[in-house]
Amino acid sequence: MKFTVLTIFPEMIQEFCAHSIIGRGVDRGLISVDAVNIRDFTEDKHLKVDDTPYGGGDGMVMTCQPIFDAVEQVKSESEHSPKVIYMSPQGSVLTQGKLRQLAEEQELILLCGHYEGIDERVIENLVDEELSIGDYVLTGGELAAMVVIDGVSRLLPGVLHSDNSSVEESHETGLLEYPQYTKPENFRGMSVPEVLLSGHHANIEKWRQEQMIERTRTKRPDMYQRAVEDNNSIIAQVNARIAKEQSRARRRASRKDK
Ligand code: ADE
């Protein structure tokens, strides 16, 4: 998977991509990240990439020329006709589903804006999609581009240690992840839930499913509501189990009555 980030701060992207799991993915050739400096494309003799807005107002607007030239150059060097994604608080808000969809692409161009934004003609003519990382405003698109690179990369085969570890996590199942514990068994009087030490795999699985549901219901009621509406398979399994246990209990009670 190749990401080309168009930015006026390429060092931010390069630094980020040199570390941790993303850095390892890059070293192993699973991901490639090219940070392209928009300023390298400007025809302005003072190397300007922005100007004052027509109609007046505060701040500066990034100009068309360097961005058009940068995108055209990157596209002309690519075999995959990559989508151009503009990182913007006006975009649709990123979700795990969107990351999964982006992970199917072979190449993406992530365009980062600054100042008060970019000339609308860039968005109308070059941009395929606008993506936001949340309903708040950052000083530029770089952090958002890094979020996309991180979130997509960890879904690519071989990037994480275990290919399964992205599947069980929060959001992939439509529910939050169950709580995790590691050694020691007792830390300052706080102990690990008994069931996790039992070695009884079916009971552990059952407990984890119940925890996923309960913590989603309390921590993210919006997400829980969606999961219920979507007929979430884990909620369905747990409900079926509870119904079975209740009917067994009723049969036992009625046998006792006779
Ligand atoms: N640029 C500025 N704010 C942003 C946001 N919330 N998401 C994506 N890009 C941005």
PDB file of C-alpha atoms and ligand atoms in Angstrom:
ATOM      1  CA  MET A   1       0.000   0.000   0.000  1.00  0.00           C
ATOM      2  CA  LYS A   2       1.378   3.380  -0.931  1.00  0.00           C
ATOM      3  CA  PHE A   3       0.449   6.680   0.693  1.00  0.00           C
ATOM      4  CA  THR A   4       1.557   9.956  -0.841  1.00  0.00           C
ATOM      5  CA  VAL A   5       1.038  12.850   1.537  1.00  0.00           C
ATOM      6  CA  LEU A   6       0.953  16.346   0.046  1.00  0.00           C
ATOM      7  CA  THR A   7       1.900  18.768   2.781  1.00  0.00           C
ATOM      8  CA  ILE A   8       3.932  21.853   3.597  1.00  0.00           C
ATOM      9  CA  PHE A   9       5.397  19.950   6.593  1.00  0.00           C
ATOM     10  CA  PRO A  10       6.794  16.713   5.109  1.00  0.00           C
ATOM     11  CA  GLU A  11       9.092  16.204   8.112  1.00  0.00           C
ATOM     12  CA  MET A  12       6.078  15.672  10.382  1.00  0.00           C
ATOM     13  CA  ILE A  13       4.965  12.741   8.244  1.00  0.00           C
ATOM     14  CA  GLN A  14       8.465  11.313   7.768  1.00  0.00           C
ATOM     15  CA  GLU A  15       9.139  11.396  11.504  1.00  0.00           C
ATOM     16  CA  PHE A  16       5.859   9.679  12.297  1.00  0.00           C
ATOM     17  CA  CYS A  17       6.443   6.932   9.745  1.00  0.00           C
ATOM     18  CA  ALA A  18       9.900   6.092  11.090  1.00  0.00           C
ATOM     19  CA  HIS A  19       8.631   4.618  14.360  1.00  0.00           C
ATOM     20  CA  SER A  20       6.816   1.716  15.954  1.00  0.00           C
ATOM     21  CA  ILE A  21       4.551  -0.577  13.956  1.00  0.00           C
ATOM     22  CA  ILE A  22       4.264   1.813  10.996  1.00  0.00           C
ATOM     23  CA  GLY A  23       8.077   2.166  10.866  1.00  0.00           C
ATOM     24  CA  ARG A  24       8.425  -1.611  10.875  1.00  0.00           C
ATOM     25  CA  GLY A  25       5.801  -1.925   8.109  1.00  0.00           C
ATOM     26  CA  VAL A  26       7.774   0.575   6.033  1.00  0.00           C
ATOM     27  CA  ASP A  27      11.076  -1.255   6.689  1.00  0.00           C
ATOM     28  CA  ARG A  28       9.503  -4.548   5.647  1.00  0.00           C
ATOM     29  CA  GLY A  29       8.136  -3.048   2.425  1.00  0.00           C
ATOM     30  CA  LEU A  30       4.482  -3.583   3.411  1.00  0.00           C
ATOM     31  CA  ILE A  31       3.710   0.149   3.381  1.00  0.00           C
ATOM     32  CA  SER A  32       5.368   2.996   1.585  1.00  0.00           C
ATOM     33  CA  VAL A  33       4.878   6.621   2.580  1.00  0.00           C
ATOM     34  CA  ASP A  34       6.037   9.449   0.380  1.00  0.00           C
ATOM     35  CA  ALA A  35       5.794  12.924   1.930  1.00  0.00           C
ATOM     36  CA  VAL A  36       5.758  15.462  -0.886  1.00  0.00           C
ATOM     37  CA  ASN A  37       6.357  19.133  -0.128  1.00  0.00           C
ATOM     38  CA  ILE A  38       3.729  21.274  -1.839  1.00  0.00           C
ATOM     39  CA  ARG A  39       6.130  24.220  -1.635  1.00  0.00           C
ATOM     40  CA  ASP A  40       8.514  22.446  -4.057  1.00  0.00           C
ATOM     41  CA  PHE A  41       5.881  23.003  -6.764  1.00  0.00           C
ATOM     42  CA  THR A  42       5.206  26.692  -6.344  1.00  0.00           C
ATOM     43  CA  GLU A  43       6.018  29.021  -9.216  1.00  0.00           C
ATOM     44  CA  ASP A  44       5.990  32.006  -6.867  1.00  0.00           C
ATOM     45  CA  LYS A  45       9.417  33.634  -6.648  1.00  0.00           C
ATOM     46  CA  HIS A  46       9.067  33.978  -2.873  1.00  0.00           C
ATOM     47  CA  LEU A  47       7.991  30.320  -2.602  1.00  0.00           C
ATOM     48  CA  LYS A  48       4.546  31.356  -1.369  1.00  0.00           C
ATOM     49  CA  VAL A  49       1.810  28.699  -1.349  1.00  0.00           C
ATOM     50  CA  ASP A  50      -0.993  30.865   0.064  1.00  0.00           C
ATOM     51  CA  ASP A  51      -2.684  34.205  -0.485  1.00  0.00           C
ATOM     52  CA  THR A  52      -5.380  36.458   0.952  1.00  0.00           C
ATOM     53  CA  PRO A  53      -9.016  35.400   0.413  1.00  0.00           C
ATOM     54  CA  TYR A  54     -11.128  37.066  -2.278  1.00  0.00           C
ATOM     55  CA  GLY A  55     -14.000  38.898  -0.635  1.00  0.00           C
ATOM     56  CA  GLY A  56     -11.872  39.661   2.391  1.00  0.00           C
ATOM     57  CA  GLY A  57     -11.665  37.986   5.752  1.00  0.00           C
ATOM     58  CA  ASP A  58      -9.055  36.684   8.145  1.00  0.00           C
ATOM     59  CA  GLY A  59      -6.240  34.311   7.359  1.00  0.00           C
ATOM     60  CA  MET A  60      -4.720  32.961   4.211  1.00  0.00           C
ATOM     61  CA  VAL A  61      -5.922  30.458   1.634  1.00  0.00           C
ATOM     62  CA  MET A  62      -3.698  27.866  -0.042  1.00  0.00           C
ATOM     63  CA  THR A  63      -3.423  28.601  -3.751  1.00  0.00           C
ATOM     64  CA  CYS A  64      -4.363  26.338  -6.663  1.00  0.00           C
ATOM     65  CA  GLN A  65      -1.160  26.274  -8.691  1.00  0.00           C
ATOM     66  CA  PRO A  66       1.240  24.342  -6.421  1.00  0.00           C
ATOM     67  CA  ILE A  67      -1.460  21.853  -5.377  1.00  0.00           C
ATOM     68  CA  PHE A  68      -2.654  21.211  -8.953  1.00  0.00           C
ATOM     69  CA  ASP A  69       0.933  20.713 -10.117  1.00  0.00           C
ATOM     70  CA  ALA A  70       1.806  18.434  -7.179  1.00  0.00           C
ATOM     71  CA  VAL A  71      -1.279  16.225  -7.615  1.00  0.00           C
ATOM     72  CA  GLU A  72      -0.791  16.019 -11.397  1.00  0.00           C
ATOM     73  CA  GLN A  73       2.849  15.051 -10.981  1.00  0.00           C
ATOM     74  CA  VAL A  74       2.120  12.362  -8.383  1.00  0.00           C
ATOM     75  CA  LYS A  75      -0.705  10.944 -10.531  1.00  0.00           C
ATOM     76  CA  SER A  76       1.423  10.939 -13.674  1.00  0.00           C
ATOM     77  CA  GLU A  77       4.045   8.838 -11.869  1.00  0.00           C
ATOM     78  CA  SER A  78       1.518   6.316 -10.582  1.00  0.00           C
ATOM     79  CA  GLU A  79       0.056   3.230 -12.261  1.00  0.00           C
ATOM     80  CA  HIS A  80      -2.946   3.027  -9.947  1.00  0.00           C
ATOM     81  CA  SER A  81      -4.844   6.325 -10.496  1.00  0.00           C
ATOM     82  CA  PRO A  82      -4.928   6.940  -6.741  1.00  0.00           C
ATOM     83  CA  LYS A  83      -7.872   8.629  -5.059  1.00  0.00           C
ATOM     84  CA  VAL A  84      -7.185  12.113  -3.709  1.00  0.00           C
ATOM     85  CA  ILE A  85      -8.410  12.505  -0.156  1.00  0.00           C
ATOM     86  CA  TYR A  86      -8.479  15.974   1.351  1.00  0.00           C
ATOM     87  CA  MET A  87      -8.147  15.957   5.143  1.00  0.00           C
ATOM     88  CA  SER A  88     -10.698  18.490   6.310  1.00  0.00           C
ATOM     89  CA  PRO A  89     -13.094  19.114   9.194  1.00  0.00           C
ATOM     90  CA  GLN A  90     -15.802  19.412   6.504  1.00  0.00           C
ATOM     91  CA  GLY A  91     -15.330  15.802   5.393  1.00  0.00           C
ATOM     92  CA  SER A  92     -17.305  12.753   6.428  1.00  0.00           C
ATOM     93  CA  VAL A  93     -16.112  11.527   9.801  1.00  0.00           C
ATOM     94  CA  LEU A  94     -13.672   8.623   9.691  1.00  0.00           C
ATOM     95  CA  THR A  95     -14.890   5.257  10.985  1.00  0.00           C
ATOM     96  CA  GLN A  96     -13.418   1.769  11.252  1.00  0.00           C
ATOM     97  CA  GLY A  97     -15.576   0.813   8.260  1.00  0.00           C
ATOM     98  CA  LYS A  98     -14.054   3.611   6.191  1.00  0.00           C
ATOM     99  CA  LEU A  99     -10.545   2.496   7.175  1.00  0.00           C
ATOM    100  CA  ARG A 100     -11.395  -1.024   6.046  1.00  0.00           C
ATOM    101  CA  GLN A 101     -12.607   0.347   2.717  1.00  0.00           C
ATOM    102  CA  LEU A 102      -9.422   2.438   2.256  1.00  0.00           C
ATOM    103  CA  ALA A 103      -7.277  -0.601   3.074  1.00  0.00           C
ATOM    104  CA  GLU A 104      -8.563  -2.175  -0.180  1.00  0.00           C
ATOM    105  CA  GLU A 105      -6.872   0.561  -2.248  1.00  0.00           C
ATOM    106  CA  GLN A 106      -3.361   0.141  -3.614  1.00  0.00           C
ATOM    107  CA  GLU A 107      -2.453   3.785  -3.369  1.00  0.00           C
ATOM    108  CA  LEU A 108      -3.865   6.960  -1.812  1.00  0.00           C
ATOM    109  CA  ILE A 109      -2.998  10.634  -2.049  1.00  0.00           C
ATOM    110  CA  LEU A 110      -3.649  12.444   1.239  1.00  0.00           C
ATOM    111  CA  LEU A 111      -3.821  16.208   0.829  1.00  0.00           C
ATOM    112  CA  CYS A 112      -3.199  18.317   3.932  1.00  0.00           C
ATOM    113  CA  GLY A 113      -4.458  21.887   4.115  1.00  0.00           C
ATOM    114  CA  HIS A 114      -3.337  24.746   6.326  1.00  0.00           C
ATOM    115  CA  TYR A 115      -4.236  28.327   7.108  1.00  0.00           C
ATOM    116  CA  GLU A 116      -7.946  29.038   6.541  1.00  0.00           C
ATOM    117  CA  GLY A 117      -8.239  26.245   4.004  1.00  0.00           C
ATOM    118  CA  ILE A 118      -7.541  25.719   0.331  1.00  0.00           C
ATOM    119  CA  ASP A 119      -8.952  27.297  -2.799  1.00  0.00           C
ATOM    120  CA  GLU A 120     -12.347  25.701  -3.492  1.00  0.00           C
ATOM    121  CA  ARG A 121     -11.296  24.918  -7.085  1.00  0.00           C
ATOM    122  CA  VAL A 122      -8.884  22.312  -5.689  1.00  0.00           C
ATOM    123  CA  ILE A 123     -11.728  20.565  -3.886  1.00  0.00           C
ATOM    124  CA  GLU A 124     -14.052  20.758  -6.894  1.00  0.00           C
ATOM    125  CA  ASN A 125     -11.552  19.538  -9.470  1.00  0.00           C
ATOM    126  CA  LEU A 126      -8.919  17.392  -7.780  1.00  0.00           C
ATOM    127  CA  VAL A 127     -10.390  15.927  -4.628  1.00  0.00           C
ATOM    128  CA  ASP A 128     -12.319  12.634  -4.715  1.00  0.00           C
ATOM    129  CA  GLU A 129     -13.242  12.626  -1.070  1.00  0.00           C
ATOM    130  CA  GLU A 130     -13.012  14.831   2.031  1.00  0.00           C
ATOM    131  CA  LEU A 131     -12.305  13.076   5.325  1.00  0.00           C
ATOM    132  CA  SER A 132     -12.461  14.449   8.860  1.00  0.00           C
ATOM    133  CA  ILE A 133     -11.074  12.717  11.930  1.00  0.00           C
ATOM    134  CA  GLY A 134     -13.692  14.266  14.199  1.00  0.00           C
ATOM    135  CA  ASP A 135     -15.869  17.262  14.874  1.00  0.00           C
ATOM    136  CA  TYR A 136     -13.131  19.640  15.977  1.00  0.00           C
ATOM    137  CA  VAL A 137     -10.706  21.851  14.083  1.00  0.00           C
ATOM    138  CA  LEU A 138      -6.950  21.240  13.929  1.00  0.00           C
ATOM    139  CA  THR A 139      -4.295  23.638  12.640  1.00  0.00           C
ATOM    140  CA  GLY A 140      -3.637  21.439   9.632  1.00  0.00           C
ATOM    141  CA  GLY A 141      -4.387  18.110   8.002  1.00  0.00           C
ATOM    142  CA  GLU A 142      -1.118  16.371   8.901  1.00  0.00           C
ATOM    143  CA  LEU A 143      -2.300  14.774  12.150  1.00  0.00           C
ATOM    144  CA  ALA A 144      -5.425  13.593  10.347  1.00  0.00           C
ATOM    145  CA  ALA A 145      -3.327  12.088   7.520  1.00  0.00           C
ATOM    146  CA  MET A 146      -1.229  10.265  10.123  1.00  0.00           C
ATOM    147  CA  VAL A 147      -4.412   8.902  11.689  1.00  0.00           C
ATOM    148  CA  VAL A 148      -5.478   7.527   8.294  1.00  0.00           C
ATOM    149  CA  ILE A 149      -2.039   6.010   7.612  1.00  0.00           C
ATOM    150  CA  ASP A 150      -1.983   4.384  11.053  1.00  0.00           C
ATOM    151  CA  GLY A 151      -5.554   3.107  10.974  1.00  0.00           C
ATOM    152  CA  VAL A 152      -5.282   1.695   7.442  1.00  0.00           C
ATOM    153  CA  SER A 153      -1.796   0.206   7.846  1.00  0.00           C
ATOM    154  CA  ARG A 154      -2.671  -1.913  10.855  1.00  0.00           C
ATOM    155  CA  LEU A 155      -5.370  -3.612   8.768  1.00  0.00           C
ATOM    156  CA  LEU A 156      -2.910  -4.676   6.051  1.00  0.00           C
ATOM    157  CA  PRO A 157      -1.710  -8.286   6.136  1.00  0.00           C
ATOM    158  CA  GLY A 158       1.591  -8.679   7.995  1.00  0.00           C
ATOM    159  CA  VAL A 159       1.715  -5.218   9.580  1.00  0.00           C
ATOM    160  CA  LEU A 160       0.538  -6.370  13.020  1.00  0.00           C
ATOM    161  CA  HIS A 161       2.212  -9.338  14.734  1.00  0.00           C
ATOM    162  CA  SER A 162      -0.922 -11.430  14.565  1.00  0.00           C
ATOM    163  CA  ASP A 163      -3.309 -10.917  11.656  1.00  0.00           C
ATOM    164  CA  ASN A 164      -6.140 -11.652  14.034  1.00  0.00           C
ATOM    165  CA  SER A 165      -5.355  -8.931  16.514  1.00  0.00           C
ATOM    166  CA  SER A 166      -7.047  -6.212  14.484  1.00  0.00           C
ATOM    167  CA  VAL A 167     -10.224  -8.282  14.195  1.00  0.00           C
ATOM    168  CA  GLU A 168     -11.038  -8.747  17.884  1.00  0.00           C
ATOM    169  CA  GLU A 169     -10.523  -5.145  18.804  1.00  0.00           C
ATOM    170  CA  SER A 170     -12.867  -2.327  19.672  1.00  0.00           C
ATOM    171  CA  HIS A 171     -15.033  -1.229  16.727  1.00  0.00           C
ATOM    172  CA  GLU A 172     -14.201  -4.199  14.475  1.00  0.00           C
ATOM    173  CA  THR A 173     -16.922  -6.257  16.161  1.00  0.00           C
ATOM    174  CA  GLY A 174     -19.269  -3.294  16.503  1.00  0.00           C
ATOM    175  CA  LEU A 175     -18.614  -3.397  20.261  1.00  0.00           C
ATOM    176  CA  LEU A 176     -15.829  -2.179  22.536  1.00  0.00           C
ATOM    177  CA  GLU A 177     -13.112  -4.628  23.470  1.00  0.00           C
ATOM    178  CA  TYR A 178     -13.294  -6.674  26.695  1.00  0.00           C
ATOM    179  CA  PRO A 179     -10.940  -5.699  29.566  1.00  0.00           C
ATOM    180  CA  GLN A 180      -7.405  -7.103  29.473  1.00  0.00           C
ATOM    181  CA  TYR A 181      -5.120  -8.055  32.369  1.00  0.00           C
ATOM    182  CA  THR A 182      -1.531  -9.274  32.611  1.00  0.00           C
ATOM    183  CA  LYS A 183       0.879 -10.321  35.381  1.00  0.00           C
ATOM    184  CA  PRO A 184       0.933 -10.000  38.349  1.00  0.00           C
ATOM    185  CA  GLU A 185      -2.248 -11.720  39.428  1.00  0.00           C
ATOM    186  CA  ASN A 186      -2.518  -9.329  42.357  1.00  0.00           C
ATOM    187  CA  PHE A 187      -1.267  -5.739  42.203  1.00  0.00           C
ATOM    188  CA  ARG A 188      -1.637  -3.619  45.351  1.00  0.00           C
ATOM    189  CA  GLY A 189      -4.606  -5.671  46.422  1.00  0.00           C
ATOM    190  CA  MET A 190      -6.329  -5.440  43.035  1.00  0.00           C
ATOM    191  CA  SER A 191      -6.803  -8.882  41.609  1.00  0.00           C
ATOM    192  CA  VAL A 192      -7.495 -10.249  38.153  1.00  0.00           C
ATOM    193  CA  PRO A 193     -11.078 -11.571  37.636  1.00  0.00           C
ATOM    194  CA  GLU A 194     -11.225 -15.218  38.814  1.00  0.00           C
ATOM    195  CA  VAL A 195     -12.645 -16.545  35.533  1.00  0.00           C
ATOM    196  CA  LEU A 196      -9.522 -15.506  33.585  1.00  0.00           C
ATOM    197  CA  LEU A 197      -7.370 -17.685  35.843  1.00  0.00           C
ATOM    198  CA  SER A 198      -9.703 -20.681  35.588  1.00  0.00           C
ATOM    199  CA  GLY A 199      -8.379 -22.049  32.283  1.00  0.00           C
ATOM    200  CA  HIS A 200     -12.028 -22.744  31.340  1.00  0.00           C
ATOM    201  CA  HIS A 201     -12.082 -21.435  27.782  1.00  0.00           C
ATOM    202  CA  ALA A 202     -15.847 -21.494  27.263  1.00  0.00           C
ATOM    203  CA  ASN A 203     -16.445 -19.546  30.471  1.00  0.00           C
ATOM    204  CA  ILE A 204     -13.710 -17.054  29.580  1.00  0.00           C
ATOM    205  CA  GLU A 205     -15.255 -16.504  26.158  1.00  0.00           C
ATOM    206  CA  LYS A 206     -18.690 -16.049  27.733  1.00  0.00           C
ATOM    207  CA  TRP A 207     -17.353 -13.558  30.289  1.00  0.00           C
ATOM    208  CA  ARG A 208     -15.538 -11.586  27.592  1.00  0.00           C
ATOM    209  CA  GLN A 209     -18.629 -11.355  25.404  1.00  0.00           C
ATOM    210  CA  GLU A 210     -20.694 -10.126  28.359  1.00  0.00           C
ATOM    211  CA  GLN A 211     -18.025  -7.548  29.225  1.00  0.00           C
ATOM    212  CA  MET A 212     -17.964  -6.288  25.630  1.00  0.00           C
ATOM    213  CA  ILE A 213     -21.700  -5.727  25.689  1.00  0.00           C
ATOM    214  CA  GLU A 214     -21.804  -4.186  29.156  1.00  0.00           C
ATOM    215  CA  ARG A 215     -18.951  -1.747  28.600  1.00  0.00           C
ATOM    216  CA  THR A 216     -20.298  -0.669  25.220  1.00  0.00           C
ATOM    217  CA  ARG A 217     -23.716  -0.075  26.807  1.00  0.00           C
ATOM    218  CA  THR A 218     -22.248   2.095  29.578  1.00  0.00           C
ATOM    219  CA  LYS A 219     -19.284   3.789  27.859  1.00  0.00           C
ATOM    220  CA  ARG A 220     -20.725   4.260  24.369  1.00  0.00           C
ATOM    221  CA  PRO A 221     -24.512   4.117  24.461  1.00  0.00           C
ATOM    222  CA  ASP A 222     -24.632   5.461  20.878  1.00  0.00           C
ATOM    223  CA  MET A 223     -22.522   2.564  19.645  1.00  0.00           C
ATOM    224  CA  TYR A 224     -24.563   0.060  21.678  1.00  0.00           C
ATOM    225  CA  GLN A 225     -27.779   1.357  20.124  1.00  0.00           C
ATOM    226  CA  ARG A 226     -26.319   0.916  16.646  1.00  0.00           C
ATOM    227  CA  ALA A 227     -25.142  -2.610  17.493  1.00  0.00           C
ATOM    228  CA  VAL A 228     -28.648  -3.548  18.675  1.00  0.00           C
ATOM    229  CA  GLU A 229     -30.217  -2.093  15.525  1.00  0.00           C
ATOM    230  CA  ASP A 230     -27.661  -3.932  13.347  1.00  0.00           C
ATOM    231  CA  ASN A 231     -28.449  -7.273  15.023  1.00  0.00           C
ATOM    232  CA  ASN A 232     -24.896  -7.561  16.352  1.00  0.00           C
ATOM    233  CA  SER A 233     -23.874 -11.236  16.360  1.00  0.00           C
ATOM    234  CA  ILE A 234     -22.258 -11.155  19.824  1.00  0.00           C
ATOM    235  CA  ILE A 235     -25.334  -9.570  21.409  1.00  0.00           C
ATOM    236  CA  ALA A 236     -27.475 -12.174  19.622  1.00  0.00           C
ATOM    237  CA  GLN A 237     -25.293 -15.045  20.934  1.00  0.00           C
ATOM    238  CA  VAL A 238     -25.378 -13.767  24.514  1.00  0.00           C
ATOM    239  CA  ASN A 239     -29.150 -13.178  24.388  1.00  0.00           C
ATOM    240  CA  ALA A 240     -29.707 -16.688  23.008  1.00  0.00           C
ATOM    241  CA  ARG A 241     -27.590 -18.131  25.833  1.00  0.00           C
ATOM    242  CA  ILE A 242     -29.492 -16.146  28.474  1.00  0.00           C
ATOM    243  CA  ALA A 243     -32.842 -17.259  27.008  1.00  0.00           C
ATOM    244  CA  LYS A 244     -31.681 -20.891  27.059  1.00  0.00           C
ATOM    245  CA  GLU A 245     -30.505 -20.631  30.677  1.00  0.00           C
ATOM    246  CA  GLN A 246     -33.789 -18.992  31.721  1.00  0.00           C
ATOM    247  CA  SER A 247     -35.891 -21.663  30.053  1.00  0.00           C
ATOM    248  CA  ARG A 248     -33.780 -24.398  31.695  1.00  0.00           C
ATOM    249  CA  ALA A 249     -34.284 -22.689  35.081  1.00  0.00           C
ATOM    250  CA  ARG A 250     -38.055 -22.488  34.496  1.00  0.00           C
ATOM    251  CA  ARG A 251     -38.193 -26.215  33.624  1.00  0.00           C
ATOM    252  CA  ARG A 252     -36.247 -27.071  36.780  1.00  0.00           C
ATOM    253  CA  ALA A 253     -38.585 -24.929  38.908  1.00  0.00           C
ATOM    254  CA  SER A 254     -41.710 -26.514  37.395  1.00  0.00           C
ATOM    255  CA  ARG A 255     -40.328 -30.038  37.996  1.00  0.00           C
ATOM    256  CA  LYS A 256     -39.765 -29.085  41.655  1.00  0.00           C
ATOM    257  CA  ASP A 257     -43.374 -27.812  41.971  1.00  0.00           C
ATOM    258  CA  LYS A 258     -44.817 -31.165  40.781  1.00  0.00           C
TER     259      LYS A 258
HETATM  260  N1  ADE B   1      -7.892  19.591   9.360  1.00  0.00           N
HETATM  261  C1  ADE B   1      -8.271  20.421  10.349  1.00  0.00           C
HETATM  262  N2  ADE B   1      -9.130  19.825  11.170  1.00  0.00           N
HETATM  263  C2  ADE B   1      -9.335  18.559  10.702  1.00  0.00           C
HETATM  264  C3  ADE B   1     -10.135  17.471  11.112  1.00  0.00           C
HETATM  265  N3  ADE B   1     -10.922  17.523  12.171  1.00  0.00           N
HETATM  266  N4  ADE B   1     -10.095  16.340  10.375  1.00  0.00           N
HETATM  267  C4  ADE B   1      -9.324  16.283   9.274  1.00  0.00           C
HETATM  268  N5  ADE B   1      -8.542  17.282   8.843  1.00  0.00           N
HETATM  269  C5  ADE B   1      -8.550  18.422   9.544  1.00  0.00           C
END
